[in-house]
Short mmCIF file of C-alpha atoms and ligand atoms in Angstrom, two decimals:
data_model
loop_
_atom_site.label_atom_id
_atom_site.label_comp_id
_atom_site.label_asym_id
_atom_site.label_seq_id
_atom_site.Cartn_x
_atom_site.Cartn_y
_atom_site.Cartn_z
CA MET A 454 26.11 -9.82 30.75
CA THR A 455 27.71 -12.41 28.34
CA ASP A 456 25.86 -15.40 26.98
CA ARG A 457 24.38 -16.88 24.06
CA TRP A 458 22.30 -13.66 23.40
CA THR A 459 24.96 -11.18 23.78
CA LYS A 460 24.52 -9.29 20.48
CA SER A 461 20.68 -9.26 21.08
CA ARG A 462 21.23 -7.60 24.32
CA VAL A 463 23.66 -4.87 22.88
CA LEU A 464 21.01 -4.01 20.20
CA LEU A 465 18.44 -3.85 22.51
CA ALA A 466 20.40 -1.41 25.03
CA ARG A 467 20.94 0.33 21.58
CA ALA A 468 17.34 0.45 20.59
CA GLU A 469 15.90 1.87 23.99
CA LYS A 470 17.48 5.00 23.23
CA SER A 471 15.51 5.57 20.21
CA LEU A 472 12.69 3.27 20.50
CA PRO A 473 10.25 3.01 23.70
CA ARG A 474 11.14 -0.01 25.64
CA GLY A 475 13.00 -0.92 22.34
CA VAL A 476 10.29 -2.58 20.53
CA ASN A 477 7.59 -1.59 18.35
CA SER A 478 4.42 -3.58 19.78
CA GLY A 479 3.86 -3.59 24.00
CA VAL A 480 3.49 -7.38 23.80
CA ARG A 481 6.94 -7.79 22.20
CA ALA A 482 8.44 -6.27 25.33
CA THR A 483 6.86 -9.32 27.42
CA CYS A 484 9.29 -11.63 26.11
CA PRO A 485 12.01 -12.46 28.65
CA LEU A 486 14.42 -11.14 26.66
CA PRO A 487 13.32 -9.36 23.35
CA LEU A 488 15.72 -11.14 20.60
CA TYR A 489 17.03 -9.57 17.42
CA PHE A 490 16.93 -11.66 14.25
CA GLU A 491 18.47 -11.77 11.04
CA ASP A 492 17.32 -14.58 8.75
CA SER A 493 14.60 -17.13 8.54
CA TRP A 494 13.39 -20.02 6.46
CA GLY A 495 10.55 -22.49 6.80
CA CYS A 496 9.59 -22.87 10.28
CA HIS A 497 13.33 -21.59 11.67
CA VAL A 498 14.82 -18.12 12.52
CA LYS A 499 17.95 -17.29 13.29
CA ASP A 500 18.84 -14.54 15.85
CA VAL A 501 22.07 -12.26 15.51
CA ASP A 502 24.03 -14.14 17.60
CA GLY A 503 23.69 -17.14 15.37
CA ASN A 504 21.35 -19.14 17.34
CA GLN A 505 18.95 -20.97 15.48
CA TYR A 506 15.24 -21.87 16.53
CA ILE A 507 12.20 -23.76 15.46
CA ASP A 508 9.58 -21.07 15.33
CA TYR A 509 6.34 -21.45 17.16
CA SER A 510 5.43 -17.69 17.12
CA LEU A 511 4.90 -17.50 13.23
CA ALA A 512 5.39 -13.59 13.92
CA TRP A 513 2.16 -13.76 16.26
CA GLY A 514 0.27 -15.84 13.67
CA PRO A 515 0.49 -14.65 10.25
CA LEU A 516 3.07 -17.42 8.64
CA ILE A 517 0.90 -20.13 8.11
CA LEU A 518 2.85 -21.10 5.34
CA GLY A 519 6.26 -20.59 7.40
CA HIS A 520 8.97 -17.99 6.42
CA ARG A 521 9.75 -17.25 2.81
CA HIS A 522 7.19 -19.94 1.14
CA PRO A 523 8.63 -20.07 -2.51
CA LYS A 524 4.97 -19.28 -3.99
CA ILE A 525 4.45 -16.26 -1.56
CA VAL A 526 8.29 -14.78 -2.55
CA GLU A 527 7.56 -15.26 -6.07
CA ALA A 528 4.37 -13.61 -6.09
CA VAL A 529 5.69 -10.58 -4.11
CA ARG A 530 8.60 -10.18 -6.39
CA ARG A 531 6.54 -10.66 -9.62
CA GLU A 532 4.06 -7.75 -8.11
CA ALA A 533 6.88 -5.63 -6.74
CA GLY A 534 8.21 -5.38 -10.25
CA ARG A 535 4.93 -4.16 -11.36
CA ALA A 536 3.46 -1.83 -8.67
CA HIS A 537 3.77 -1.07 -5.19
CA ILE A 538 0.92 0.76 -4.57
CA TYR A 539 -1.80 2.30 -7.04
CA GLY A 540 -4.40 3.87 -4.52
CA ALA A 541 -6.71 2.66 -7.07
CA GLN A 542 -8.33 -0.40 -8.51
CA HIS A 543 -6.50 -3.54 -9.75
CA GLU A 544 -7.58 -7.30 -10.55
CA LEU A 545 -5.74 -8.66 -7.35
CA GLU A 546 -8.32 -7.04 -5.29
CA ILE A 547 -11.16 -8.88 -6.93
CA GLN A 548 -9.34 -12.36 -7.17
CA VAL A 549 -8.76 -12.26 -3.46
CA ALA A 550 -12.30 -11.13 -2.76
CA GLU A 551 -13.76 -13.95 -4.95
CA LYS A 552 -11.48 -16.41 -3.11
CA VAL A 553 -12.48 -15.19 0.18
CA GLN A 554 -16.36 -15.08 -1.16
CA ALA A 555 -15.97 -18.76 -2.13
CA LEU A 556 -14.39 -19.92 1.09
CA VAL A 557 -15.95 -18.10 4.02
CA PRO A 558 -19.55 -18.73 4.52
CA CYS A 559 -20.59 -15.02 5.53
CA ALA A 560 -18.68 -13.36 2.81
CA GLU A 561 -21.30 -11.88 0.44
CA ASN A 562 -18.95 -9.16 0.11
CA VAL A 563 -15.57 -8.37 1.25
CA VAL A 564 -13.14 -5.18 1.74
CA PHE A 565 -9.70 -4.99 2.67
CA ALA A 566 -7.57 -3.01 5.23
CA SER A 567 -4.12 -3.54 6.46
CA SER A 568 -4.56 -4.51 9.99
CA GLY A 569 -6.83 -6.57 12.27
CA THR A 570 -7.38 -3.69 14.35
CA GLU A 571 -8.89 -1.58 11.27
CA ALA A 572 -10.90 -4.50 10.30
CA VAL A 573 -12.48 -4.80 13.69
CA GLN A 574 -13.16 -0.82 13.64
CA LEU A 575 -14.94 -1.19 10.36
CA ALA A 576 -17.10 -4.17 11.60
CA LEU A 577 -18.29 -2.44 14.76
CA ARG A 578 -19.00 0.78 12.76
CA LEU A 579 -21.16 -1.22 10.29
CA ALA A 580 -22.91 -3.16 12.95
CA ARG A 581 -23.84 0.06 14.78
CA ALA A 582 -24.71 2.02 11.57
CA PHE A 583 -26.86 -0.95 10.45
CA THR A 584 -29.07 -1.72 13.54
CA ARG A 585 -28.80 2.08 14.58
CA ARG A 586 -28.04 0.92 18.02
CA ASN A 587 -24.93 1.48 20.14
CA LEU A 588 -24.23 -1.26 22.82
CA VAL A 589 -21.77 -3.86 21.86
CA VAL A 590 -21.36 -7.09 23.75
CA LYS A 591 -17.77 -8.36 24.21
CA PHE A 592 -16.52 -11.01 26.29
CA GLU A 593 -13.74 -10.98 28.90
CA GLY A 594 -10.10 -11.85 27.97
CA HIS A 595 -10.97 -11.29 24.20
CA TYR A 596 -8.99 -9.07 22.14
CA HIS A 597 -9.85 -7.12 19.26
CA GLY A 598 -7.10 -4.77 18.48
CA TRP A 599 -5.85 -1.65 20.48
CA VAL A 600 -8.24 1.11 19.56
CA ASP A 601 -9.97 2.73 22.37
CA SER A 602 -13.68 1.73 21.49
CA VAL A 603 -12.77 -1.88 21.98
CA LEU A 604 -9.59 -2.14 24.07
CA VAL A 605 -11.73 -3.06 27.32
CA SER A 606 -11.36 -6.12 29.59
CA ASN A 607 -9.07 -7.93 27.36
CA HIS A 608 -6.37 -8.72 30.51
CA PRO A 609 -7.87 -7.17 33.64
CA THR A 610 -6.78 -8.38 36.90
CA ALA A 611 -9.40 -10.24 39.06
CA GLU A 612 -9.65 -7.32 41.72
CA GLU A 613 -10.26 -4.87 38.84
CA ALA A 614 -12.68 -6.89 36.93
CA GLY A 615 -14.88 -7.76 40.02
CA ASP A 616 -17.89 -10.57 40.04
CA ALA A 617 -16.68 -13.46 37.67
CA HIS A 618 -20.39 -13.60 36.40
CA LYS A 619 -20.91 -9.98 36.11
CA PRO A 620 -17.38 -8.56 35.08
CA LYS A 621 -16.84 -4.89 35.08
CA ALA A 622 -15.86 -3.19 31.85
CA VAL A 623 -11.91 -2.54 32.62
CA LEU A 624 -10.17 -0.10 30.33
CA GLY A 625 -6.75 -1.63 28.93
CA SER A 626 -4.64 1.40 28.60
CA LEU A 627 -3.96 4.75 30.05
CA GLY A 628 -4.84 7.39 27.83
CA GLN A 629 -7.84 5.80 26.28
CA VAL A 630 -11.34 7.65 26.30
CA PRO A 631 -12.95 6.69 29.54
CA ASN A 632 -16.44 6.53 28.05
CA ALA A 633 -15.47 3.45 25.73
CA CYS A 634 -16.51 1.53 28.71
CA ASP A 635 -20.07 3.09 28.43
CA ASN A 636 -20.62 1.43 24.94
CA LEU A 637 -19.44 -1.80 25.64
CA ILE A 638 -20.84 -4.75 27.97
CA VAL A 639 -18.52 -7.37 29.18
CA MET A 640 -19.81 -10.80 29.63
CA PRO A 641 -17.97 -14.06 30.77
CA TRP A 642 -17.03 -16.42 28.07
CA ASN A 643 -18.66 -19.75 27.85
CA ASP A 644 -21.56 -18.84 30.37
CA PRO A 645 -24.87 -19.10 28.06
CA GLY A 646 -27.16 -18.22 30.97
CA VAL A 647 -25.84 -14.78 31.97
CA LEU A 648 -25.65 -14.03 28.25
CA SER A 649 -29.28 -14.99 27.75
CA ASP A 650 -30.34 -12.84 31.00
CA LEU A 651 -28.51 -9.94 29.33
CA PHE A 652 -30.42 -10.35 26.19
CA ARG A 653 -33.84 -10.82 27.85
CA GLN A 654 -33.02 -7.14 29.81
CA ARG A 655 -31.42 -5.21 27.03
CA GLY A 656 -31.55 -7.24 24.05
CA GLN A 657 -33.38 -4.33 21.92
CA GLU A 658 -30.24 -1.84 22.70
CA ILE A 659 -27.53 -4.37 21.60
CA ALA A 660 -26.00 -3.64 18.09
CA ALA A 661 -23.61 -6.36 18.05
CA VAL A 662 -21.82 -9.17 20.04
CA ILE A 663 -18.31 -9.52 18.86
CA LEU A 664 -16.02 -12.42 19.94
CA GLU A 665 -13.07 -14.55 19.06
CA PRO A 666 -14.62 -17.87 18.10
CA VAL A 667 -11.83 -19.51 19.91
CA LEU A 668 -10.47 -17.51 22.50
CA CYS A 669 -7.04 -17.43 21.25
CA ASN A 670 -5.78 -14.31 23.11
CA SER A 671 -6.35 -15.88 26.50
CA GLY A 672 -5.15 -19.33 26.40
CA CYS A 673 -6.77 -20.69 23.07
CA LEU A 674 -9.95 -21.79 24.99
CA LEU A 675 -12.52 -23.62 22.93
CA PRO A 676 -16.39 -22.60 22.81
CA ASP A 677 -18.37 -25.45 24.83
CA PRO A 678 -20.46 -27.27 22.48
CA GLY A 679 -23.46 -25.43 21.35
CA TYR A 680 -22.48 -22.19 22.94
CA LEU A 681 -21.75 -20.14 19.51
CA GLU A 682 -25.25 -21.45 18.49
CA VAL A 683 -26.93 -19.80 21.49
CA ILE A 684 -25.14 -16.42 20.87
CA ARG A 685 -26.15 -16.89 17.32
CA ASP A 686 -29.84 -17.49 18.06
CA LEU A 687 -29.85 -14.54 20.70
CA CYS A 688 -28.54 -11.98 18.08
CA SER A 689 -30.92 -13.38 15.39
CA GLN A 690 -33.98 -12.78 17.83
CA SER A 691 -33.00 -9.30 19.11
CA GLY A 692 -31.67 -8.06 15.65
CA ALA A 693 -28.13 -7.54 16.98
CA LEU A 694 -25.43 -8.61 14.43
CA LEU A 695 -23.19 -11.45 15.24
CA ILE A 696 -19.23 -10.44 14.65
CA PHE A 697 -16.62 -13.31 14.46
CA ASP A 698 -13.20 -12.04 14.83
CA GLU A 699 -11.25 -14.54 12.70
CA VAL A 700 -7.99 -12.43 12.75
CA ILE A 701 -6.46 -15.76 14.29
CA THR A 702 -9.05 -18.46 13.76
CA GLY A 703 -9.40 -17.47 9.71
CA PHE A 704 -7.34 -19.27 7.28
CA ARG A 705 -5.97 -21.56 10.08
CA LEU A 706 -8.71 -23.27 11.91
CA SER A 707 -10.03 -24.10 8.55
CA LEU A 708 -10.35 -22.60 5.21
CA GLY A 709 -13.58 -21.29 5.79
CA GLY A 710 -12.39 -20.12 9.42
CA ALA A 711 -14.33 -20.74 12.67
CA GLN A 712 -17.46 -20.31 11.03
CA GLU A 713 -16.88 -23.17 8.51
CA PHE A 714 -15.58 -25.16 11.39
CA PHE A 715 -18.13 -24.94 13.97
CA LYS A 716 -20.95 -24.36 11.38
CA VAL A 717 -22.15 -21.10 12.85
CA LYS A 718 -22.67 -18.30 10.50
CA PRO A 719 -21.90 -14.78 11.59
CA ASP A 720 -23.15 -11.50 10.07
CA ILE A 721 -19.72 -9.67 9.94
CA ALA A 722 -16.35 -11.56 10.34
CA THR A 723 -13.01 -10.13 10.45
CA PHE A 724 -9.65 -11.51 8.80
CA GLY A 725 -5.89 -10.81 9.22
CA LYS A 726 -2.81 -12.64 10.07
CA ALA A 727 -2.87 -16.06 8.13
CA LEU A 728 -5.06 -14.22 5.47
CA ALA A 729 -1.81 -12.77 3.43
CA GLY A 730 0.59 -15.39 4.78
CA GLY A 731 2.96 -12.57 6.58
CA ALA A 732 1.89 -9.55 4.29
CA THR A 733 0.20 -6.45 5.56
CA LEU A 734 -3.45 -7.22 4.94
CA SER A 735 -6.98 -7.45 6.86
CA ALA A 736 -10.29 -7.92 5.65
CA VAL A 737 -13.99 -7.55 6.80
CA ALA A 738 -16.38 -10.15 5.30
CA ALA A 739 -20.22 -9.43 5.91
CA ARG A 740 -23.73 -9.86 4.45
CA ARG A 741 -24.24 -7.87 1.35
CA ASP A 742 -27.26 -5.76 2.77
CA VAL A 743 -24.60 -4.71 5.76
CA PHE A 744 -22.13 -3.46 3.29
CA ASP A 745 -24.91 -1.37 1.19
CA LEU A 746 -24.14 1.43 4.06
CA VAL A 747 -20.61 1.44 2.59
CA LEU A 748 -21.70 1.29 -0.97
CA ASP A 749 -24.08 4.30 -0.72
CA GLY A 750 -21.44 6.39 1.43
CA ARG A 751 -23.27 6.46 4.59
CA VAL A 752 -20.69 4.35 6.49
CA VAL A 753 -17.04 6.08 6.22
CA PHE A 754 -14.42 3.42 5.19
CA GLY A 755 -10.84 4.53 4.28
CA GLY A 756 -7.19 3.74 4.32
CA THR A 757 -4.39 5.01 1.81
CA TYR A 758 -2.88 1.54 2.19
CA ASN A 759 -6.06 -0.59 1.38
CA GLY A 760 -5.90 -3.12 -1.12
CA ASN A 761 -2.46 -2.93 -1.49
CA PRO A 762 -1.09 -4.95 -4.38
CA ILE A 763 2.06 -6.57 -2.79
CA ALA A 764 -0.15 -7.85 0.22
CA LEU A 765 -3.05 -8.97 -2.29
CA ALA A 766 -0.42 -10.89 -4.19
CA SER A 767 0.79 -12.54 -0.77
CA ALA A 768 -2.61 -13.15 0.12
CA LEU A 769 -3.58 -14.85 -3.17
CA ALA A 770 -0.42 -17.10 -3.04
CA THR A 771 -1.23 -18.06 0.41
CA ILE A 772 -5.03 -18.71 -0.14
CA GLU A 773 -4.29 -20.78 -3.57
CA GLU A 774 -1.61 -22.92 -1.63
CA LEU A 775 -3.65 -23.50 1.26
CA SER A 776 -6.51 -24.60 -1.28
CA LEU A 777 -4.59 -27.42 -3.00
CA GLY A 778 -6.03 -30.77 -2.32
CA GLY A 779 -9.00 -29.64 -0.81
CA GLY A 780 -7.27 -27.82 2.11
CA SER A 781 -5.09 -30.69 2.75
CA LEU A 782 -2.09 -28.44 4.31
CA LEU A 783 -4.58 -27.20 7.12
CA GLN A 784 -5.30 -30.86 7.95
CA GLN A 785 -1.54 -31.77 8.10
CA THR A 786 -0.94 -28.60 10.02
CA ASP A 787 -3.89 -29.69 12.64
CA ARG A 788 -2.16 -33.24 12.71
CA MET A 789 1.24 -32.01 13.52
CA GLY A 790 0.08 -29.47 16.12
CA GLN A 791 -2.23 -32.29 17.86
CA ARG A 792 0.94 -34.48 17.76
CA LEU A 793 2.69 -31.79 19.72
CA MET A 794 -0.11 -30.99 21.95
CA SER A 795 -0.33 -34.53 23.17
CA GLY A 796 3.45 -34.98 23.35
CA ILE A 797 3.64 -31.89 25.66
CA ARG A 798 0.92 -33.41 27.59
CA ASP A 799 3.04 -36.53 27.97
CA ALA A 800 5.91 -35.07 28.80
CA ALA A 801 4.69 -32.90 31.42
CA SER A 802 2.93 -35.63 32.98
CA ARG A 803 6.37 -37.85 32.83
CA HIS A 804 7.66 -34.93 35.08
CA GLY A 805 5.04 -34.66 37.22
CA LEU A 806 4.27 -31.08 36.15
CA PRO A 807 0.63 -29.65 36.31
CA LEU A 808 -0.20 -28.53 32.76
CA ILE A 809 -3.16 -28.17 30.70
CA VAL A 810 -2.45 -27.79 26.72
CA SER A 811 -5.73 -26.14 25.33
CA GLY A 812 -6.76 -25.15 21.72
CA PHE A 813 -6.52 -26.70 18.44
CA GLY A 814 -3.60 -27.85 16.34
CA ALA A 815 -2.34 -24.95 14.62
CA ALA A 816 -2.50 -22.84 17.73
CA PHE A 817 -2.61 -23.94 21.16
CA ALA A 818 -1.53 -22.79 24.63
CA LEU A 819 0.31 -24.24 27.66
CA HIS A 820 -1.26 -23.45 31.22
CA PHE A 821 0.78 -24.38 33.94
CA THR A 822 -2.05 -24.87 36.40
CA ALA A 823 -3.54 -27.06 39.22
CA LYS A 824 -7.02 -26.60 37.42
CA ARG A 825 -8.34 -29.90 35.36
CA ASP A 826 -10.38 -27.72 33.17
CA LEU A 827 -10.17 -24.08 31.61
CA ARG A 828 -13.36 -22.55 30.50
CA ASN A 829 -13.10 -18.92 30.56
CA TYR A 830 -10.58 -15.89 31.20
CA ARG A 831 -10.96 -16.04 35.04
CA ASP A 832 -9.69 -19.83 34.99
CA THR A 833 -6.54 -18.68 33.32
CA LEU A 834 -5.70 -16.18 36.03
CA GLN A 835 -4.63 -19.34 38.24
CA ASP A 836 -1.94 -20.22 35.66
CA ASP A 837 1.62 -19.94 37.55
CA PRO A 838 3.30 -17.02 35.58
CA HIS A 839 6.75 -17.45 37.15
CA ARG A 840 6.92 -21.07 35.89
CA LEU A 841 5.59 -19.77 32.50
CA ARG A 842 8.09 -17.21 32.36
CA GLU A 843 11.00 -19.84 33.29
CA TYR A 844 9.62 -22.28 30.80
CA VAL A 845 9.72 -19.69 27.82
CA PHE A 846 13.43 -18.81 28.67
CA ARG A 847 14.26 -22.51 28.84
CA ALA A 848 12.62 -22.97 25.42
CA LEU A 849 14.53 -20.27 24.10
CA ALA A 850 17.82 -21.74 25.31
CA GLU A 851 16.60 -25.02 23.81
CA GLY A 852 16.40 -23.61 20.53
CA LEU A 853 12.40 -23.29 20.48
CA TYR A 854 10.79 -19.82 19.67
CA VAL A 855 7.80 -19.53 21.65
CA LEU A 856 5.46 -16.75 22.83
CA PRO A 857 5.59 -15.45 26.13
CA ASP A 858 1.94 -16.12 26.98
CA GLY A 859 2.35 -19.76 26.47
CA ARG A 860 0.82 -19.79 22.88
CA MET A 861 2.32 -21.63 20.02
CA TYR A 862 1.45 -21.52 16.57
CA VAL A 863 1.83 -24.30 14.07
CA SER A 864 2.57 -23.75 10.52
CA ALA A 865 2.16 -26.07 7.36
CA VAL A 866 6.03 -26.44 7.28
CA HIS A 867 6.53 -27.87 10.38
CA HIS A 868 7.31 -31.32 9.75
CA GLU A 869 7.45 -34.61 11.34
CA GLU A 870 11.19 -34.16 12.16
CA ASP A 871 10.68 -30.57 13.63
CA ILE A 872 7.83 -31.95 16.07
CA GLU A 873 10.12 -34.86 16.97
CA GLU A 874 13.01 -32.69 17.81
CA THR A 875 10.59 -30.17 19.75
CA LEU A 876 9.18 -33.01 22.10
CA ARG A 877 13.00 -34.30 23.01
CA ALA A 878 13.50 -30.48 23.60
CA PHE A 879 10.38 -30.36 25.78
CA ASP A 880 11.57 -33.39 27.84
CA ARG A 881 14.85 -31.52 28.91
CA ILE A 882 12.82 -28.35 29.65
CA PHE A 883 10.14 -29.96 31.76
CA SER A 884 13.18 -32.01 33.50
CA GLY A 885 14.80 -28.60 34.15
CA LEU A 886 11.53 -27.10 35.38
CA ALA A 887 10.61 -30.16 37.80
CA ASP A 888 13.93 -30.24 39.34
CA ARG A 889 13.86 -26.24 40.19
CA THR A 890 10.50 -27.01 41.69
CA ARG A 891 11.25 -30.15 43.57
CA PRO A 892 11.64 -29.31 47.22
CA ARG A 893 15.05 -29.37 48.48
CA VAL A 894 16.06 -31.58 51.47
C1 PLP B 831 -8.29 -11.82 17.71
C2 PLP B 831 -7.70 -10.58 17.25
N1 PLP B 831 -8.36 -9.80 16.75
C3 PLP B 831 -7.67 -8.28 16.34
C4 PLP B 831 -6.30 -8.24 16.47
C5 PLP B 831 -5.78 -7.00 15.93
O1 PLP B 831 -4.78 -7.39 14.87
P1 PLP B 831 -3.74 -6.33 14.19
O2 PLP B 831 -2.36 -6.65 15.19
O3 PLP B 831 -3.36 -6.80 12.95
O4 PLP B 831 -4.11 -5.01 14.28
C6 PLP B 831 -5.70 -9.31 17.09
C7 PLP B 831 -4.23 -9.16 17.18
O5 PLP B 831 -3.44 -9.92 17.69
C8 PLP B 831 -6.28 -10.45 17.22
O6 PLP B 831 -5.63 -11.53 17.74
#
């Protein structure tokens, strides 16, 4: 097939002979066409066919300062000239830990690993060890990485998951140990009554509640006002630990993450993505007494690449840049994102397309749905997947690189002119979508 993505198609066909499905992460295969890239700068990427895009994927989130930010490039270059990895201690570990401590309310202590998945694994282990309990509560539609213990009910079908108020725990993958479900209870998001009932019945068995404070992995759904506070109280009353998975919200929703934004302090929090502006780094921040179990060796925590100097150099540069002017870059990012959200809503209503745009300025999602309100994962199951796919395809053709699930990430280097160009493109995209769906006479 000859079109604007010919070289990408050729590379994908070649990749499929050496890489399963041609990609290195399952979600990347869900793009209408997995593209190949060869250059990036600021909020732009260029594919191998020479097409340029305004990037709203930000590599699925990490690039809060955009591609190749000069401060990050300089810091990484400087560190790479000194060390690639020590497998031992160095001062950058302390410097970044001190920054996280100063910014994140729950961060009495911090440790570093490489991926969000590993950070979650440690958080769950710490919670179970600290409470000497096993059960963990998670919420339907929330994603916390791909390890067996927690890849449950992240995206089940309604048939698999059963009653919306009493969802079944559904394994996320073939090959997972089946008893992962035995150790988790899955709850509907934004339903304080059901959760309170659970705590009344089984509160003393619950080690932890883990959640995405904004449900970014199923359409960027905000918590209802007061909901996080209810969960905090239930955990405190029963002795369970509250874990905020801030892999997406951290260093994005605000400098101190969702816990600072919503003023609800968890016992443990996990970070990744924006933390290091694109380098491979994650962190767990928690109460000091919870970390005592690591300190005295009773909780095992390892990782060859933990505390990697190059990743930490990137993190330090990112946090320093984000901290300038009291966090003004994240405020500006939010403003740009909010402008985009309202412009997209306006474009949809001009073209008569039913659409909900949910989330916050720096991370939001488009839902092609006739519903008026989205409060939990089940509500999002009524989104129209065919219209979403067509929108993504048209967006790519218009020079917008968006994620296949409707999510858009906005960085600190998306400026007014990028937003205006994007909104003009949305007008054309929605005009095309509306034409296709208008009944033919
Ligand atoms: C909220 C959340 N937690 C954990 C993870 C896992 O992080 P990683 O992909 O770095 O392992 C992700 C990844 O998207 C995430 O969004």
